[in-house]
Coordinates of C-alpha atoms in Angstrom, one line a residue:
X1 CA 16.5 -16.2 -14.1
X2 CA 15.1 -18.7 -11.5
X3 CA 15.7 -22.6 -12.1
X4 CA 12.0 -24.3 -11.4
X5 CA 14.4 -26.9 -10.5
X6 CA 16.5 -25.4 -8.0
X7 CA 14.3 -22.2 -6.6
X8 CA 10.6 -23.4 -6.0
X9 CA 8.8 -22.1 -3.3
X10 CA 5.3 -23.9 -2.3
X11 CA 2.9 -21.3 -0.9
X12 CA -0.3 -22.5 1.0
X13 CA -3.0 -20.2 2.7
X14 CA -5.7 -20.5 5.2
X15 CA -8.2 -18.2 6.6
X16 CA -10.3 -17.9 9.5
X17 CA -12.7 -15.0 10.6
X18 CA -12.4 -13.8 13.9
X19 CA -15.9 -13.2 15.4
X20 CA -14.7 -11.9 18.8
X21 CA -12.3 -9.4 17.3
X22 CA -14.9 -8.0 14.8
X23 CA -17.6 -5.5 14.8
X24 CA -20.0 -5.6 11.5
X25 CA -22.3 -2.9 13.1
X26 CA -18.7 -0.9 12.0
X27 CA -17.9 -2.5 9.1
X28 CA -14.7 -4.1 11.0
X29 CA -14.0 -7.2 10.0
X30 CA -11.3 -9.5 11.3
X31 CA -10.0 -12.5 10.1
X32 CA -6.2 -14.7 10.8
X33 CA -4.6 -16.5 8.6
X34 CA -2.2 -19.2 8.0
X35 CA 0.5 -19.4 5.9
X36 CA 3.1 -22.6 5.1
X37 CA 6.0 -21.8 3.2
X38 CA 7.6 -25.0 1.8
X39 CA 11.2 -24.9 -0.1
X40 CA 10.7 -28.0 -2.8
X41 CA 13.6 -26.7 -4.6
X42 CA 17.5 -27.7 -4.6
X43 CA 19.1 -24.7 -3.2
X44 CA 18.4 -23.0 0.4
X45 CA 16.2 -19.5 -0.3
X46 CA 15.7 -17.1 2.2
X47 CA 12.4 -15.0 2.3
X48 CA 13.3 -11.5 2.2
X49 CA 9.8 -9.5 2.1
X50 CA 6.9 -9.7 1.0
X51 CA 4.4 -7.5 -0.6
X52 CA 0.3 -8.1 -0.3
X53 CA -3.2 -7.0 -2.5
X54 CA -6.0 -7.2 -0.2
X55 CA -9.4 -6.6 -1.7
X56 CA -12.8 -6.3 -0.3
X57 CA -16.0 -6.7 -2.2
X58 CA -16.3 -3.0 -2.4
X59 CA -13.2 -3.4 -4.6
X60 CA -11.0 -1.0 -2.2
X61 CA -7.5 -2.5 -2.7
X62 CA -4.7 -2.0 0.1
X63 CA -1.2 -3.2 -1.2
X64 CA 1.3 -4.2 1.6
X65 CA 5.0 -4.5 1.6
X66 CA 7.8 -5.0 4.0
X67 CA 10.9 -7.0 4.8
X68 CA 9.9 -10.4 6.3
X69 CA 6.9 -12.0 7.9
X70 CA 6.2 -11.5 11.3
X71 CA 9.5 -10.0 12.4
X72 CA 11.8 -13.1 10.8
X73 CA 13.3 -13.6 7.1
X74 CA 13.1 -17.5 7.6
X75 CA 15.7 -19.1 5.8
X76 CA 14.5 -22.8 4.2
X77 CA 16.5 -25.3 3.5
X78 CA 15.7 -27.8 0.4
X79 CA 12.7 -29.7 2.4
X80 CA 12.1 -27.4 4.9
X81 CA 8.9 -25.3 5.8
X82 CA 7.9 -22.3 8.0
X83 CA 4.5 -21.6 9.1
X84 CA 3.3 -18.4 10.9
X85 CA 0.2 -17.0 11.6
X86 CA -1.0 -13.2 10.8
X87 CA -4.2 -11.1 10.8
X88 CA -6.1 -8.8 8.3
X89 CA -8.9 -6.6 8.8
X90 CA -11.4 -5.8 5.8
X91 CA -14.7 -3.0 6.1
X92 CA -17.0 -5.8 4.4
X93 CA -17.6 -9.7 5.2
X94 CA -15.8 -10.6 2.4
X95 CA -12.3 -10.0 0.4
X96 CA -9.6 -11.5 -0.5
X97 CA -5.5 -11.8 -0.4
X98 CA -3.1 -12.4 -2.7
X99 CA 0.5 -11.7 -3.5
X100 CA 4.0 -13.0 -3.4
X101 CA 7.1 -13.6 -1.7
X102 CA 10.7 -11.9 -2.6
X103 CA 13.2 -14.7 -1.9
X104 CA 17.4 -15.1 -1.8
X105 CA 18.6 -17.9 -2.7
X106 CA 22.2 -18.9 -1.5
X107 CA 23.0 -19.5 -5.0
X108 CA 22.7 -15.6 -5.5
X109 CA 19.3 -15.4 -7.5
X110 CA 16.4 -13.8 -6.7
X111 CA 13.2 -15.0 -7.2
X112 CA 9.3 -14.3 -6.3
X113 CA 7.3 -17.0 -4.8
X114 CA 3.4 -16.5 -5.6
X115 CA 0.7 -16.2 -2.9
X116 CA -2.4 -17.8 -3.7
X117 CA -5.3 -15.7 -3.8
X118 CA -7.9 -17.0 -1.2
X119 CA -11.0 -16.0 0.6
X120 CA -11.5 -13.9 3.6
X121 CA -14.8 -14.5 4.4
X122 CA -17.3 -14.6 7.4
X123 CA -18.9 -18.0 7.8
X124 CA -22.1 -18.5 5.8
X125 CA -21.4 -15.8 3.4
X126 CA -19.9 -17.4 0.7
X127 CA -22.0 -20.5 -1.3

């Protein structure tokens, strides 16, 4: 069982849409986003894979998993972050992400660090 104390991973999101890359006229929607991984715990955790839910508004749900983020299984010191940039592509204007983070930590114990959920939405479609 993870120590809040020692194994606490800070997750924090952010999406853009990606006019030149989309195409509405075929429901193609593209959008990047950012994501900062922060270790505020006590012990070094390494981020092994991850696993995604993206959801559009017609409610289709793709689940994603795999080892790593972009090719790397960053390993984060107490204080230390990692930031990387990926893309997702949605057949409406607006969806959403959400999901977590399977991390080592060199104490032995694994742990899950929560995603967020946040918007992917085209500009001027959300209030």
């Amino acid at each position: 069982m993870p120590d809040r104390r020692k194994h606490r991973i800070e997750v924090t999101p952010v999406a853009r849409f990606l006019p030149d890359q989309s195409n509405p006229e075929r429901n193609r929607y593209l959008f990047a986003y950012t994501i900062t991984i922060r270790n505020l715990g006590e012990v070094a955790a390494q981020l092994i894979s991850r696993h995604w839910i993206i959801t559009d508004t017609n409610q289709t749900v793709q689940e994603v998993r795999g080892l790593g983020v972009v090719g790397q299984q960053p390993l984060l010191q107490p204080g230390e972050s990692f930031r990387y940039t990926s893309g997702s592509q949605l057949a409406t204007p607006v969806g959403s992400m959400r999901g977590s983070y399977q991390m080592l930590a060199a104490d032995g114990t694994r742990f899950e660090a929560e995603i967020p959920e946040f918007a992917l939405a085209m500009p001027r479609m959300l209030h």
